[in-house]
mmCIF file of C-alpha atoms in Angstrom:
data_model
loop_
_atom_site.group_PDB
_atom_site.id
_atom_site.type_symbol
_atom_site.label_atom_id
_atom_site.label_comp_id
_atom_site.label_asym_id
_atom_site.label_seq_id
_atom_site.Cartn_x
_atom_site.Cartn_y
_atom_site.Cartn_z
ATOM 1 C CA UNK A 1 -4.273 17.907 -1.893
ATOM 2 C CA UNK A 2 -3.330 18.977 -5.690
ATOM 3 C CA UNK A 3 -1.436 15.779 -6.826
ATOM 4 C CA UNK A 4 1.667 17.491 -8.603
ATOM 5 C CA UNK A 5 2.830 15.300 -12.281
ATOM 6 C CA UNK A 6 5.897 14.640 -12.825
ATOM 7 C CA UNK A 7 6.513 15.616 -16.010
ATOM 8 C CA UNK A 8 9.569 14.119 -16.707
ATOM 9 C CA UNK A 9 8.503 10.724 -16.792
ATOM 10 C CA UNK A 10 5.826 12.237 -18.752
ATOM 11 C CA UNK A 11 7.180 13.096 -21.510
ATOM 12 C CA UNK A 12 9.519 9.636 -21.338
ATOM 13 C CA UNK A 13 7.036 8.035 -21.034
ATOM 14 C CA UNK A 14 5.732 10.361 -24.224
ATOM 15 C CA UNK A 15 8.868 9.552 -26.261
ATOM 16 C CA UNK A 16 9.200 5.514 -25.500
ATOM 17 C CA UNK A 17 5.260 5.439 -26.853
ATOM 18 C CA UNK A 18 6.322 6.932 -29.611
ATOM 19 C CA UNK A 19 9.040 4.362 -30.821
ATOM 20 C CA UNK A 20 6.780 1.449 -29.576
ATOM 21 C CA UNK A 21 4.437 3.388 -32.471
ATOM 22 C CA UNK A 22 6.785 3.109 -34.784
ATOM 23 C CA UNK A 23 7.957 0.514 -34.450
ATOM 24 C CA UNK A 24 4.772 -1.389 -34.611
ATOM 25 C CA UNK A 25 3.339 -2.176 -38.513
ATOM 26 C CA UNK A 26 6.881 -4.456 -38.367
ATOM 27 C CA UNK A 27 5.758 -6.040 -35.227
ATOM 28 C CA UNK A 28 2.687 -6.236 -36.749
ATOM 29 C CA UNK A 29 3.654 -8.247 -40.262
ATOM 30 C CA UNK A 30 5.751 -9.583 -37.643
ATOM 31 C CA UNK A 31 2.573 -11.499 -35.591
ATOM 32 C CA UNK A 32 0.974 -11.643 -39.098
ATOM 33 C CA UNK A 33 3.204 -13.950 -41.055
ATOM 34 C CA UNK A 34 3.917 -15.536 -38.023
ATOM 35 C CA UNK A 35 0.175 -16.066 -38.233
ATOM 36 C CA UNK A 36 0.321 -17.533 -41.497
ATOM 37 C CA UNK A 37 2.807 -19.472 -40.901
ATOM 38 C CA UNK A 38 0.724 -21.664 -38.280
ATOM 39 C CA UNK A 39 -2.244 -21.728 -40.546
ATOM 40 C CA UNK A 40 -0.239 -23.737 -42.925
ATOM 41 C CA UNK A 41 1.374 -25.833 -40.387
ATOM 42 C CA UNK A 42 -2.729 -26.664 -39.054
ATOM 43 C CA UNK A 43 -3.409 -27.038 -42.703
ATOM 44 C CA UNK A 44 -0.867 -29.950 -43.341
ATOM 45 C CA UNK A 45 -1.464 -31.774 -40.190
ATOM 46 C CA UNK A 46 -5.349 -31.485 -40.651
ATOM 47 C CA UNK A 47 -4.357 -32.672 -44.863
ATOM 48 C CA UNK A 48 -2.844 -35.217 -43.730
ATOM 49 C CA UNK A 49 -4.116 -37.090 -40.916
ATOM 50 C CA UNK A 50 -7.736 -36.818 -43.181
ATOM 51 C CA UNK A 51 -5.604 -38.587 -46.201
ATOM 52 C CA UNK A 52 -4.919 -41.408 -43.743
ATOM 53 C CA UNK A 53 -7.326 -41.966 -41.966
ATOM 54 C CA UNK A 54 -10.418 -41.755 -45.577
ATOM 55 C CA UNK A 55 -7.198 -43.402 -47.643
ATOM 56 C CA UNK A 56 -7.745 -40.798 -49.741
ATOM 57 C CA UNK A 57 -5.089 -39.330 -52.132
ATOM 58 C CA UNK A 58 -3.404 -35.981 -50.959
ATOM 59 C CA UNK A 59 -0.159 -36.259 -52.247
ATOM 60 C CA UNK A 60 -0.121 -32.981 -54.852
ATOM 61 C CA UNK A 61 -2.206 -30.581 -51.944
ATOM 62 C CA UNK A 62 -0.170 -31.839 -49.350
ATOM 63 C CA UNK A 63 3.307 -30.730 -52.370
ATOM 64 C CA UNK A 64 1.617 -27.680 -52.621
ATOM 65 C CA UNK A 65 1.088 -27.135 -49.231
ATOM 66 C CA UNK A 66 4.331 -27.150 -48.329
ATOM 67 C CA UNK A 67 5.770 -25.307 -50.853
ATOM 68 C CA UNK A 68 3.582 -22.559 -49.643
ATOM 69 C CA UNK A 69 5.362 -23.692 -45.625
ATOM 70 C CA UNK A 70 8.409 -23.132 -46.775
ATOM 71 C CA UNK A 71 7.888 -19.837 -48.734
ATOM 72 C CA UNK A 72 6.418 -19.060 -45.067
ATOM 73 C CA UNK A 73 8.960 -19.567 -42.976
ATOM 74 C CA UNK A 74 11.302 -17.689 -45.506
ATOM 75 C CA UNK A 75 8.864 -14.254 -45.132
ATOM 76 C CA UNK A 76 9.210 -14.990 -41.020
ATOM 77 C CA UNK A 77 12.931 -15.337 -41.274
ATOM 78 C CA UNK A 78 12.452 -11.943 -42.993
ATOM 79 C CA UNK A 79 10.365 -10.151 -40.287
ATOM 80 C CA UNK A 80 11.731 -11.304 -38.112
ATOM 81 C CA UNK A 81 14.565 -9.136 -39.770
ATOM 82 C CA UNK A 82 13.426 -5.997 -40.325
ATOM 83 C CA UNK A 83 12.636 -5.917 -36.816
ATOM 84 C CA UNK A 84 15.331 -6.446 -35.569
ATOM 85 C CA UNK A 85 16.571 -4.374 -36.984
ATOM 86 C CA UNK A 86 13.784 -1.339 -36.561
ATOM 87 C CA UNK A 87 14.365 -1.749 -33.023
ATOM 88 C CA UNK A 88 17.939 -0.703 -33.899
ATOM 89 C CA UNK A 89 17.630 2.036 -35.987
ATOM 90 C CA UNK A 90 14.265 4.114 -33.746
ATOM 91 C CA UNK A 91 16.556 6.437 -31.596
ATOM 92 C CA UNK A 92 16.084 5.109 -27.845
ATOM 93 C CA UNK A 93 15.253 8.784 -26.870
ATOM 94 C CA UNK A 94 16.732 11.813 -25.130
ATOM 95 C CA UNK A 95 15.156 10.601 -21.757
ATOM 96 C CA UNK A 96 15.895 7.290 -20.041
ATOM 97 C CA UNK A 97 14.710 5.578 -17.828
ATOM 98 C CA UNK A 98 18.529 6.027 -15.187
ATOM 99 C CA UNK A 99 17.421 9.895 -16.255
ATOM 100 C CA UNK A 100 13.812 9.860 -14.233
ATOM 101 C CA UNK A 101 15.525 7.661 -11.247
ATOM 102 C CA UNK A 102 18.079 10.456 -10.464
ATOM 103 C CA UNK A 103 15.637 13.541 -10.685
ATOM 104 C CA UNK A 104 12.896 12.393 -8.874
ATOM 105 C CA UNK A 105 15.483 11.281 -6.014
ATOM 106 C CA UNK A 106 17.089 14.230 -6.609
ATOM 107 C CA UNK A 107 14.843 17.048 -7.269
ATOM 108 C CA UNK A 108 10.885 15.668 -7.116
ATOM 109 C CA UNK A 109 10.979 13.855 -3.908
ATOM 110 C CA UNK A 110 12.086 16.988 -1.737
ATOM 111 C CA UNK A 111 9.738 19.086 -3.848
ATOM 112 C CA UNK A 112 7.080 17.036 -2.308
ATOM 113 C CA UNK A 113 9.241 16.905 0.606
ATOM 114 C CA UNK A 114 9.064 20.434 1.131
ATOM 115 C CA UNK A 115 5.526 20.855 1.072
ATOM 116 C CA UNK A 116 4.430 17.437 2.904
ATOM 117 C CA UNK A 117 6.799 18.164 5.607
ATOM 118 C CA UNK A 118 5.362 21.161 7.368
ATOM 119 C CA UNK A 119 1.579 20.412 7.096
ATOM 120 C CA UNK A 120 2.009 17.334 8.891
ATOM 121 C CA UNK A 121 5.355 18.682 11.475
ATOM 122 C CA UNK A 122 3.383 21.245 12.182
ATOM 123 C CA UNK A 123 0.105 19.263 13.459
ATOM 124 C CA UNK A 124 2.049 17.030 15.530
ATOM 125 C CA UNK A 125 4.309 19.483 17.127
ATOM 126 C CA UNK A 126 0.541 21.114 17.611
ATOM 127 C CA UNK A 127 -1.060 18.488 19.462
ATOM 128 C CA UNK A 128 1.505 17.153 20.833
ATOM 129 C CA UNK A 129 1.871 21.047 22.196
ATOM 130 C CA UNK A 130 -2.129 21.029 23.136
ATOM 131 C CA UNK A 131 -1.443 17.625 24.644
ATOM 132 C CA UNK A 132 0.797 18.425 27.145
ATOM 133 C CA UNK A 133 -0.717 20.888 28.475
ATOM 134 C CA UNK A 134 -3.770 19.825 29.038
ATOM 135 C CA UNK A 135 -1.410 17.491 31.587
ATOM 136 C CA UNK A 136 0.535 21.216 33.031
ATOM 137 C CA UNK A 137 -3.313 22.708 33.256
ATOM 138 C CA UNK A 138 -3.736 19.273 35.589
ATOM 139 C CA UNK A 139 -1.661 19.407 37.410
ATOM 140 C CA UNK A 140 -2.500 22.938 37.476
ATOM 141 C CA UNK A 141 -5.344 22.730 39.522
ATOM 142 C CA UNK A 142 -4.673 19.606 41.349
ATOM 143 C CA UNK A 143 -1.233 21.190 43.193
ATOM 144 C CA UNK A 144 -4.169 24.247 43.299
ATOM 145 C CA UNK A 145 -6.757 22.722 45.129
ATOM 146 C CA UNK A 146 -4.618 19.811 46.404
ATOM 147 C CA UNK A 147 -4.662 21.387 50.353
ATOM 148 C CA UNK A 148 -8.723 22.247 50.346
ATOM 149 C CA UNK A 149 -9.111 19.158 48.895
ATOM 150 C CA UNK A 150 -7.161 17.203 51.391
ATOM 151 C CA UNK A 151 -9.890 18.967 53.794
ATOM 152 C CA UNK A 152 -12.654 18.170 53.111
ATOM 153 C CA UNK A 153 -11.663 15.128 53.519
ATOM 154 C CA UNK A 154 -10.636 14.993 56.829
ATOM 155 C CA UNK A 155 -14.421 17.074 57.824
ATOM 156 C CA UNK A 156 -15.612 14.448 56.153
ATOM 157 C CA UNK A 157 -13.595 11.592 58.069
ATOM 158 C CA UNK A 158 -14.204 13.456 61.387
ATOM 159 C CA UNK A 159 -18.614 13.973 60.863
ATOM 160 C CA UNK A 160 -18.529 10.696 60.379
ATOM 161 C CA UNK A 161 -16.594 9.371 63.754
ATOM 162 C CA UNK A 162 -18.784 11.800 65.336
ATOM 163 C CA UNK A 163 -22.174 10.136 64.205
ATOM 164 C CA UNK A 164 -23.141 12.950 62.263
ATOM 165 C CA UNK A 165 -22.847 11.421 59.767
ATOM 166 C CA UNK A 166 -23.933 7.853 59.054
ATOM 167 C CA UNK A 167 -21.693 7.127 55.546
ATOM 168 C CA UNK A 168 -17.989 8.985 54.907
ATOM 169 C CA UNK A 169 -19.746 10.865 52.028
ATOM 170 C CA UNK A 170 -16.017 10.577 49.785
ATOM 171 C CA UNK A 171 -14.848 14.356 49.061
ATOM 172 C CA UNK A 172 -12.603 13.830 46.910
ATOM 173 C CA UNK A 173 -10.099 16.421 44.535
ATOM 174 C CA UNK A 174 -12.505 18.045 42.224
ATOM 175 C CA UNK A 175 -10.007 17.392 39.254
ATOM 176 C CA UNK A 176 -10.783 13.232 40.385
ATOM 177 C CA UNK A 177 -14.251 12.771 38.634
ATOM 178 C CA UNK A 178 -14.209 15.851 35.645
ATOM 179 C CA UNK A 179 -15.224 14.126 33.095
ATOM 180 C CA UNK A 180 -12.747 15.038 29.929
ATOM 181 C CA UNK A 181 -13.375 13.350 26.622
ATOM 182 C CA UNK A 182 -15.885 10.902 28.288
ATOM 183 C CA UNK A 183 -13.177 10.279 30.615
ATOM 184 C CA UNK A 184 -12.610 9.427 34.793
ATOM 185 C CA UNK A 185 -9.636 12.725 34.274
ATOM 186 C CA UNK A 186 -7.182 14.580 32.721
ATOM 187 C CA UNK A 187 -5.075 11.567 31.982
ATOM 188 C CA UNK A 188 -7.405 8.939 31.494
ATOM 189 C CA UNK A 189 -8.018 10.898 28.542
ATOM 190 C CA UNK A 190 -5.129 11.492 27.446
ATOM 191 C CA UNK A 191 -4.983 7.614 28.008
ATOM 192 C CA UNK A 192 -7.708 7.443 25.464
ATOM 193 C CA UNK A 193 -6.129 10.153 22.968
ATOM 194 C CA UNK A 194 -2.860 8.055 22.491
ATOM 195 C CA UNK A 195 -5.833 4.915 22.089
ATOM 196 C CA UNK A 196 -7.389 7.156 19.770
ATOM 197 C CA UNK A 197 -3.894 7.844 17.698
ATOM 198 C CA UNK A 198 -3.056 4.631 17.880
ATOM 199 C CA UNK A 199 -6.036 2.282 16.405
ATOM 200 C CA UNK A 200 -6.424 5.275 13.534
ATOM 201 C CA UNK A 201 -3.175 3.646 12.264
ATOM 202 C CA UNK A 202 -5.260 0.388 11.680
ATOM 203 C CA UNK A 203 -7.557 2.471 10.365
ATOM 204 C CA UNK A 204 -10.424 2.534 12.746
ATOM 205 C CA UNK A 205 -11.709 6.656 13.218
ATOM 206 C CA UNK A 206 -12.742 7.812 16.290
ATOM 207 C CA UNK A 207 -16.121 9.208 17.294
ATOM 208 C CA UNK A 208 -16.497 12.717 16.196
ATOM 209 C CA UNK A 209 -12.923 13.108 14.891
ATOM 210 C CA UNK A 210 -12.587 16.303 12.948
ATOM 211 C CA UNK A 211 -9.406 17.067 9.853
ATOM 212 C CA UNK A 212 -8.070 20.025 10.281
ATOM 213 C CA UNK A 213 -6.822 21.041 7.037
ATOM 214 C CA UNK A 214 -3.752 23.726 9.274
ATOM 215 C CA UNK A 215 -1.922 23.279 12.316
ATOM 216 C CA UNK A 216 -3.744 27.296 13.409
ATOM 217 C CA UNK A 217 -1.876 29.701 15.627
ATOM 218 C CA UNK A 218 -3.023 29.485 19.037
ATOM 219 C CA UNK A 219 -2.254 31.701 22.007
ATOM 220 C CA UNK A 220 1.290 30.744 23.359
ATOM 221 C CA UNK A 221 1.949 31.262 28.225
ATOM 222 C CA UNK A 222 3.787 30.416 30.267
ATOM 223 C CA UNK A 223 3.758 28.498 33.104
#
């Protein structure tokens, strides 16, 4: 199968990427400003605790760091304001997230369904018709040779009763012991097919399974 692109979603992502790229410089400036503020605060804490533990006078250095922290907080506030303004100023784009969902539900999903449904429906209908046709063939053969099978059973019993045979050799109906798909008879074979289908839905692939890309056109007849 060939996967179809949902173009409106791609366009929506592209416009959002462009907007995010335009906003990135302001976001990065804010991130850098916050990182610098954290560095200064860490530097202040380290300088203060070190001066206390070593009994050193670091008052001037601490004042300088504290001034830098105050200035950097102003920078952070300004960068936050710039980012907020830029976020408001940049347009969201012509395509909204609501447009993307609405178009998906009203158009794109139906386009995929128009391709998908006939593909699987034709196969399922063919599978159903073939299985039912096999059962009809079984019934036809079973009925056609029913009288003969019964007569052969009676002759078998008579042979045993008259002493012509020491054992009763079973004269089964021709369809009873016919091996179909490794099963004794069509009915058990059909049950086996249904079991294969059930197993496949749980991830178990049947032996000798062959994928059919398209349901073939078969000869139809009446029974």
